[in-house]
């Protein structure tokens, strides 16, 4: 752990009383801060690139292979900077503004390509997922797979026959809790209660009543009734004793899960979620097992018995509190009565928390990767990639992929297949750096340029707390997990989807606490990030609260491709045209050459081997038969 901290720029002082550690001092300027953060991330990124499996993957992607169009490799999908520079110079010299825009449109013609499972590139024959992964390894941060829903996107350029890659992006399940974002959405308890108290209505009362009923209907109770944890009459008219028994049953099941948690019991859930994982990498599921039988088996695991009992206790307690505060019918009068009492307000807050959990993984996603590769990065191609992530193609692809997907946690809680209609209405993201300027700064697509009902904008919401575990290496994480497991009976975290948010962070905290180290201080890595929200629908708040079923999208969803082309045209006007007037930008573009010796910024640079030799393959090796 101390080696990791030193590598991240922490200061250590050894004295008689002990070892003192202090996080890096604040940099004097934004550029110095970016350099520090980038260097800190590169430590673990280079460690990943040095792994034999990763090195073999990179080298295999760079090896030329025969196709019907000749010998191809990943280099085929990189745009030659010199040729692009020459085209841009010629376009910038056009006689009129209209001619200039037409010429620039011929230089860069972006389009969205969603990566489908096992799909291959039409030019090179490479798997699109491998193409995406290769360029991801050029990022400053490590490449890790995350649980939950995910979608990978390539932005390609049809201006040249090979359709080179302009940039890459990825969407993933949103972070469940983020205070700045939740306050802006209206999900924070204080903001939500203020809104409801200021404008109580029959609609809010019906929302509260319907949300509670829907949440209760989504919990499987047969085994809890059978085991006399709760009776059927208590489900209708709960008591304090029934809530206590449910909480006790939840603790017992959670303790058993920690002692005997078996990840294999939960692996098969991925086969029924519509995930992008290749079928050959999935765990097999019995063909004779129906969906409901599968989810009933999941519901009866110790993990989900614990979650069901805890959730049921919460919701039955809501019923008790609402009844005690005068909410006996879904009316404005009853709602005002409930909100006037602490018991009623706490009941509303509990319902809000459960509603938020139901929508955060379905109707909103985080942009987890987003940026351009060379030479397009010199043209602010990262802003183009960012804007195209709001396009109808992305929204439609997400809806198509997950329209029949089962929600893992909701299905395991209900013991039956739960398929929720995916309405992607909000994107969230964070910058890599906590200082300006961020790639997402000043991104606003005017409604008039794309036929939208309102501007599409990356809205800056605040900063993260600079709290996390990225500064601990994989080796340290493995040691910390062993420490945490040996320090108490059973594992607090078994890395099973559904155990709770941020399992990695909880593992680190538990291990540090178990050996008496100050986890709160050591998990403060000192690199806060800027938080952005990107509304895709004007009624995104209502959809995320379950008040509206159908989103009112800002961008017209048809005809296909029209909005993406309009976004690209706006990017050329707003960002590309000024850049091609700058000689230093044109020189930077020309540096990325595909001529031998290859010097291209989109190529993954492998770190040196242990013997000091260069990590990347020699170019002569690429022509081996």
Short mmCIF file of C-alpha atoms in Angstrom, two decimals, residues 244-583:
data_model
loop_
_atom_site.label_atom_id
_atom_site.label_comp_id
_atom_site.label_asym_id
_atom_site.label_seq_id
_atom_site.Cartn_x
_atom_site.Cartn_y
_atom_site.Cartn_z
CA UNK A 244 -38.58 -6.37 13.56
CA UNK A 245 -38.84 -10.05 12.56
CA UNK A 246 -38.15 -9.16 8.92
CA UNK A 247 -35.07 -7.14 9.84
CA UNK A 248 -33.79 -9.99 11.99
CA UNK A 249 -34.34 -12.47 9.14
CA UNK A 250 -32.47 -10.14 6.80
CA UNK A 251 -29.47 -10.01 9.15
CA UNK A 252 -29.36 -13.81 9.47
CA UNK A 253 -29.52 -14.32 5.70
CA UNK A 254 -26.86 -11.64 5.10
CA UNK A 255 -24.54 -13.25 7.65
CA UNK A 256 -25.04 -16.66 6.02
CA UNK A 257 -24.33 -15.18 2.60
CA UNK A 258 -21.08 -13.70 3.86
CA UNK A 259 -20.02 -17.05 5.27
CA UNK A 260 -21.07 -19.20 2.33
CA UNK A 261 -21.53 -16.80 -0.56
CA UNK A 262 -21.13 -18.61 -3.86
CA UNK A 263 -20.68 -16.38 -6.88
CA UNK A 264 -21.46 -19.33 -9.20
CA UNK A 265 -25.06 -19.32 -7.96
CA UNK A 266 -25.52 -15.86 -9.40
CA UNK A 267 -23.47 -16.09 -12.59
CA UNK A 268 -26.27 -17.43 -14.75
CA UNK A 269 -28.32 -14.28 -14.21
CA UNK A 270 -26.29 -12.59 -16.93
CA UNK A 271 -27.69 -14.95 -19.55
CA UNK A 272 -31.16 -13.48 -19.13
CA UNK A 273 -30.33 -9.77 -19.06
CA UNK A 274 -29.60 -9.07 -22.71
CA UNK A 275 -26.01 -8.15 -21.86
CA UNK A 276 -23.37 -7.67 -24.55
CA UNK A 277 -21.17 -10.43 -23.22
CA UNK A 278 -20.28 -12.97 -25.86
CA UNK A 279 -22.34 -16.13 -25.58
CA UNK A 280 -19.28 -18.33 -25.48
CA UNK A 281 -18.14 -16.60 -22.29
CA UNK A 282 -21.40 -17.11 -20.40
CA UNK A 283 -22.17 -19.75 -17.87
CA UNK A 284 -24.62 -22.32 -19.25
CA UNK A 285 -28.23 -22.30 -18.13
CA UNK A 286 -30.38 -25.40 -18.12
CA UNK A 287 -32.64 -25.37 -21.18
CA UNK A 288 -35.39 -27.02 -19.17
CA UNK A 289 -35.46 -24.23 -16.58
CA UNK A 290 -38.05 -21.55 -17.23
CA UNK A 291 -37.38 -17.90 -16.60
CA UNK A 292 -39.59 -17.82 -13.51
CA UNK A 293 -37.99 -20.99 -12.11
CA UNK A 294 -34.57 -19.45 -12.63
CA UNK A 295 -35.51 -16.22 -10.86
CA UNK A 296 -37.23 -18.09 -8.04
CA UNK A 297 -33.99 -19.96 -7.47
CA UNK A 298 -32.16 -16.64 -7.38
CA UNK A 299 -34.71 -15.17 -4.97
CA UNK A 300 -34.15 -18.02 -2.52
CA UNK A 301 -30.39 -17.48 -2.30
CA UNK A 302 -29.22 -16.05 1.01
CA UNK A 303 -28.26 -12.77 -0.68
CA UNK A 304 -31.68 -12.05 -2.12
CA UNK A 305 -33.58 -13.43 0.86
CA UNK A 306 -31.71 -10.83 2.89
CA UNK A 307 -32.49 -8.08 0.39
CA UNK A 308 -36.16 -9.09 0.15
CA UNK A 309 -36.65 -9.17 3.92
CA UNK A 310 -34.95 -5.79 4.36
CA UNK A 311 -36.91 -4.13 1.55
CA UNK A 312 -40.19 -5.59 2.80
CA UNK A 313 -39.43 -4.32 6.31
CA UNK A 314 -38.80 -0.84 4.89
CA UNK A 315 -42.03 -0.77 2.92
CA UNK A 316 -44.24 -2.22 5.63
CA UNK A 317 -42.79 0.36 8.00
CA UNK A 318 -43.80 2.99 5.43
CA UNK A 319 -47.37 1.70 5.66
CA UNK A 320 -47.30 1.96 9.44
CA UNK A 321 -45.91 5.50 9.35
CA UNK A 322 -48.34 6.71 6.68
CA UNK A 323 -51.29 5.33 8.59
CA UNK A 324 -50.05 6.95 11.80
CA UNK A 325 -49.65 10.32 10.07
CA UNK A 326 -53.13 10.39 8.53
CA UNK A 327 -52.47 9.17 4.98
CA UNK A 328 -55.52 6.91 4.72
CA UNK A 329 -56.36 7.68 1.07
CA UNK A 330 -54.47 9.10 -1.95
CA UNK A 331 -55.77 12.65 -1.67
CA UNK A 332 -54.22 16.09 -1.39
CA UNK A 333 -55.64 16.51 2.11
CA UNK A 334 -54.20 13.19 3.33
CA UNK A 335 -50.82 13.98 1.78
CA UNK A 336 -50.66 17.38 3.52
CA UNK A 337 -51.48 15.66 6.79
CA UNK A 338 -48.68 13.11 6.31
CA UNK A 339 -46.10 15.73 5.31
CA UNK A 340 -46.87 17.74 8.44
CA UNK A 341 -45.54 14.94 10.64
CA UNK A 342 -41.96 13.54 10.92
CA UNK A 343 -43.26 9.96 10.54
CA UNK A 344 -44.97 10.83 7.26
CA UNK A 345 -41.93 12.64 5.88
CA UNK A 346 -39.66 9.69 6.68
CA UNK A 347 -42.13 7.37 4.95
CA UNK A 348 -42.01 9.51 1.79
CA UNK A 349 -38.21 9.53 1.89
CA UNK A 350 -38.13 5.73 2.07
CA UNK A 351 -40.42 5.39 -0.95
CA UNK A 352 -38.28 7.87 -2.87
CA UNK A 353 -35.14 5.86 -2.11
CA UNK A 354 -36.67 2.66 -3.48
CA UNK A 355 -38.13 4.39 -6.56
CA UNK A 356 -34.74 5.91 -7.31
CA UNK A 357 -33.10 2.49 -7.12
CA UNK A 358 -35.68 1.12 -9.58
CA UNK A 359 -35.02 3.80 -12.20
CA UNK A 360 -31.32 4.55 -11.85
CA UNK A 361 -30.27 1.36 -13.62
CA UNK A 362 -32.91 1.49 -16.35
CA UNK A 363 -33.69 5.00 -17.53
CA UNK A 364 -30.32 6.67 -17.11
CA UNK A 365 -26.77 5.67 -17.95
CA UNK A 366 -23.31 7.05 -17.33
CA UNK A 367 -20.85 7.86 -20.10
CA UNK A 368 -17.96 5.79 -18.76
CA UNK A 369 -15.61 6.24 -21.73
CA UNK A 370 -15.66 9.08 -24.24
CA UNK A 371 -12.98 10.60 -26.42
CA UNK A 372 -11.25 10.84 -29.77
CA UNK A 373 -8.16 9.03 -31.00
CA UNK A 374 -5.34 10.58 -33.01
CA UNK A 375 -5.32 12.47 -35.28
CA UNK A 376 -8.93 13.53 -34.61
CA UNK A 377 -8.16 14.51 -31.01
CA UNK A 378 -6.23 17.53 -32.33
CA UNK A 379 -9.48 18.65 -34.01
CA UNK A 380 -11.47 18.45 -30.76
CA UNK A 381 -12.97 15.20 -31.93
CA UNK A 382 -13.68 14.40 -28.28
CA UNK A 383 -16.43 17.01 -28.32
CA UNK A 384 -17.86 15.40 -31.46
CA UNK A 385 -17.93 11.98 -29.78
CA UNK A 386 -19.56 13.51 -26.70
CA UNK A 387 -22.31 15.16 -28.73
CA UNK A 388 -23.00 12.03 -30.77
CA UNK A 389 -23.63 10.08 -27.57
CA UNK A 390 -26.89 12.07 -27.31
CA UNK A 391 -28.02 11.01 -30.78
CA UNK A 392 -31.20 8.99 -31.43
CA UNK A 393 -29.05 6.12 -32.76
CA UNK A 394 -27.67 5.58 -29.25
CA UNK A 395 -31.09 5.88 -27.62
CA UNK A 396 -32.62 3.44 -30.11
CA UNK A 397 -29.76 0.95 -29.80
CA UNK A 398 -30.12 0.90 -26.03
CA UNK A 399 -33.89 0.39 -26.25
CA UNK A 400 -33.47 -2.41 -28.79
CA UNK A 401 -30.80 -4.20 -26.80
CA UNK A 402 -32.59 -4.15 -23.47
CA UNK A 403 -36.27 -4.16 -24.43
CA UNK A 404 -36.55 -7.87 -23.59
CA UNK A 405 -33.89 -7.91 -20.89
CA UNK A 406 -34.68 -8.98 -17.38
CA UNK A 407 -33.66 -6.63 -14.60
CA UNK A 408 -31.39 -8.84 -12.48
CA UNK A 409 -32.10 -7.41 -9.06
CA UNK A 410 -35.80 -6.71 -9.64
CA UNK A 411 -36.32 -10.22 -11.07
CA UNK A 412 -34.50 -11.88 -8.19
CA UNK A 413 -36.50 -9.81 -5.70
CA UNK A 414 -39.83 -10.77 -7.35
CA UNK A 415 -38.91 -14.39 -8.17
CA UNK A 416 -40.18 -13.84 -11.69
CA UNK A 417 -38.90 -12.21 -14.84
CA UNK A 418 -39.21 -8.43 -14.61
CA UNK A 419 -38.75 -6.59 -17.89
CA UNK A 420 -38.88 -2.83 -17.63
CA UNK A 421 -39.16 -0.69 -20.71
CA UNK A 422 -35.83 1.13 -21.11
CA UNK A 423 -36.39 4.86 -21.60
CA UNK A 424 -32.97 6.47 -21.78
CA UNK A 425 -33.72 10.04 -20.71
CA UNK A 426 -30.55 11.15 -18.94
CA UNK A 427 -26.82 10.68 -19.30
CA UNK A 428 -24.35 11.38 -16.53
CA UNK A 429 -20.59 11.56 -16.63
CA UNK A 430 -17.52 12.88 -14.86
CA UNK A 431 -14.35 14.37 -16.23
CA UNK A 432 -10.97 12.76 -15.61
CA UNK A 433 -9.68 15.98 -14.10
CA UNK A 434 -11.23 18.28 -11.54
CA UNK A 435 -9.91 21.44 -13.16
CA UNK A 436 -10.88 23.28 -16.32
CA UNK A 437 -10.89 22.80 -19.11
CA UNK A 438 -12.80 19.57 -19.49
CA UNK A 439 -13.72 17.91 -22.76
CA UNK A 440 -17.36 18.47 -21.81
CA UNK A 441 -17.05 22.20 -21.18
CA UNK A 442 -19.15 24.43 -23.41
CA UNK A 443 -20.89 21.55 -25.17
CA UNK A 444 -24.32 22.82 -26.15
CA UNK A 445 -26.15 21.75 -29.31
CA UNK A 446 -28.50 24.57 -30.34
CA UNK A 447 -32.05 23.40 -30.92
CA UNK A 448 -32.23 25.38 -34.16
CA UNK A 449 -29.33 23.42 -35.67
CA UNK A 450 -30.72 19.95 -35.06
CA UNK A 451 -34.49 20.44 -35.06
CA UNK A 452 -34.71 19.87 -31.31
CA UNK A 453 -37.39 21.11 -28.94
CA UNK A 454 -34.66 22.63 -26.75
CA UNK A 455 -30.87 22.84 -26.58
CA UNK A 456 -29.01 19.64 -25.74
CA UNK A 457 -26.37 20.51 -23.18
CA UNK A 458 -23.72 19.00 -20.93
CA UNK A 459 -24.66 20.73 -17.67
CA UNK A 460 -21.95 21.05 -15.04
CA UNK A 461 -23.37 20.04 -11.66
CA UNK A 462 -20.39 20.22 -9.29
CA UNK A 463 -17.41 18.14 -8.22
CA UNK A 464 -16.99 14.71 -6.72
CA UNK A 465 -15.44 14.44 -3.28
CA UNK A 466 -12.19 12.95 -4.61
CA UNK A 467 -12.93 9.74 -2.77
CA UNK A 468 -12.21 6.27 -4.16
CA UNK A 469 -9.75 3.44 -4.59
CA UNK A 470 -8.19 3.92 -8.04
CA UNK A 471 -4.83 4.72 -6.43
CA UNK A 472 -4.50 1.16 -5.10
CA UNK A 473 -2.93 -1.37 -7.48
CA UNK A 474 -4.38 -4.76 -8.36
CA UNK A 475 -1.72 -6.48 -6.27
CA UNK A 476 -2.58 -4.38 -3.24
CA UNK A 477 -6.30 -4.96 -3.80
CA UNK A 478 -5.72 -8.73 -3.77
CA UNK A 479 -3.79 -8.49 -0.51
CA UNK A 480 -6.40 -6.22 1.08
CA UNK A 481 -9.16 -8.66 0.13
CA UNK A 482 -7.29 -11.49 1.83
CA UNK A 483 -6.78 -9.33 4.92
CA UNK A 484 -10.47 -8.43 5.04
CA UNK A 485 -11.53 -12.07 4.70
CA UNK A 486 -9.21 -13.27 7.48
CA UNK A 487 -10.13 -10.49 9.88
CA UNK A 488 -13.77 -11.51 10.34
CA UNK A 489 -16.10 -14.45 9.83
CA UNK A 490 -16.96 -14.51 6.16
CA UNK A 491 -16.47 -12.03 3.35
CA UNK A 492 -18.27 -8.71 3.59
CA UNK A 493 -18.14 -8.45 -0.21
CA UNK A 494 -18.17 -11.44 -2.57
CA UNK A 495 -18.22 -9.40 -5.81
CA UNK A 496 -21.72 -10.61 -6.65
CA UNK A 497 -24.04 -8.29 -8.54
CA UNK A 498 -26.73 -7.19 -6.11
CA UNK A 499 -24.59 -7.10 -2.96
CA UNK A 500 -24.48 -3.33 -2.95
CA UNK A 501 -22.87 -0.31 -4.55
CA UNK A 502 -19.13 -0.02 -5.15
CA UNK A 503 -17.92 -3.40 -3.88
CA UNK A 504 -14.29 -2.52 -4.58
CA UNK A 505 -14.44 0.52 -2.33
CA UNK A 506 -16.14 -1.44 0.45
CA UNK A 507 -13.48 -4.15 0.25
CA UNK A 508 -10.69 -1.63 0.65
CA UNK A 509 -12.42 0.19 3.51
CA UNK A 510 -13.10 -3.04 5.37
CA UNK A 511 -9.53 -4.25 5.02
CA UNK A 512 -8.00 -0.96 6.13
CA UNK A 513 -10.35 -0.70 9.10
CA UNK A 514 -9.58 -4.28 10.15
CA UNK A 515 -5.87 -3.54 10.58
CA UNK A 516 -6.42 -0.17 12.25
CA UNK A 517 -5.50 2.10 9.35
CA UNK A 518 -7.50 5.31 8.74
CA UNK A 519 -9.62 4.28 5.74
CA UNK A 520 -11.36 7.66 5.37
CA UNK A 521 -8.01 9.44 5.00
CA UNK A 522 -6.39 6.83 2.75
CA UNK A 523 -9.38 6.67 0.40
CA UNK A 524 -9.21 10.41 -0.22
CA UNK A 525 -7.11 10.31 -3.37
CA UNK A 526 -7.27 14.09 -3.82
CA UNK A 527 -8.38 14.02 -7.46
CA UNK A 528 -11.98 15.28 -7.57
CA UNK A 529 -13.79 15.18 -10.90
CA UNK A 530 -16.30 17.50 -12.53
CA UNK A 531 -19.85 16.10 -12.66
CA UNK A 532 -22.10 16.61 -15.70
CA UNK A 533 -25.71 15.81 -16.46
CA UNK A 534 -27.06 15.53 -20.01
CA UNK A 535 -30.88 15.57 -20.30
CA UNK A 536 -32.13 13.76 -23.40
CA UNK A 537 -35.83 14.40 -22.70
CA UNK A 538 -37.62 17.50 -21.45
CA UNK A 539 -39.55 15.42 -18.90
CA UNK A 540 -36.58 13.37 -17.69
CA UNK A 541 -37.31 14.17 -14.05
CA UNK A 542 -40.88 12.89 -14.32
CA UNK A 543 -39.71 9.68 -16.03
CA UNK A 544 -37.06 9.06 -13.38
CA UNK A 545 -39.64 9.49 -10.63
CA UNK A 546 -42.12 7.19 -12.34
CA UNK A 547 -44.64 10.00 -12.84
CA UNK A 548 -44.37 9.83 -16.66
CA UNK A 549 -44.19 6.66 -18.74
CA UNK A 550 -43.18 8.12 -22.11
CA UNK A 551 -40.24 10.48 -22.58
CA UNK A 552 -40.47 13.71 -24.58
CA UNK A 553 -37.12 13.56 -26.35
CA UNK A 554 -35.34 16.79 -27.21
CA UNK A 555 -33.88 15.47 -30.46
CA UNK A 556 -36.25 14.15 -33.15
CA UNK A 557 -35.95 10.37 -33.11
CA UNK A 558 -36.61 9.99 -36.86
CA UNK A 559 -35.62 9.80 -39.64
CA UNK A 560 -32.65 7.57 -38.83
CA UNK A 561 -29.30 9.32 -39.01
CA UNK A 562 -30.69 12.82 -39.54
CA UNK A 563 -29.90 14.09 -36.04
CA UNK A 564 -26.39 12.61 -36.08
CA UNK A 565 -25.65 14.30 -39.40
CA UNK A 566 -26.96 17.60 -38.04
CA UNK A 567 -24.77 17.21 -34.94
CA UNK A 568 -21.74 16.53 -37.14
CA UNK A 569 -22.51 19.61 -39.24
CA UNK A 570 -22.75 21.75 -36.13
CA UNK A 571 -19.43 20.34 -34.84
CA UNK A 572 -17.74 21.24 -38.11
CA UNK A 573 -19.03 24.82 -37.88
CA UNK A 574 -18.39 25.28 -34.16
CA UNK A 575 -15.16 23.38 -33.59
CA UNK A 576 -13.53 22.12 -36.79
CA UNK A 577 -13.56 25.33 -38.85
CA UNK A 578 -11.61 27.41 -36.29
CA UNK A 579 -9.12 24.60 -35.66
CA UNK A 580 -8.05 24.21 -39.29
CA UNK A 581 -7.03 27.88 -39.31
CA UNK A 582 -4.31 27.24 -36.73
CA UNK A 583 -0.88 26.14 -38.06
#
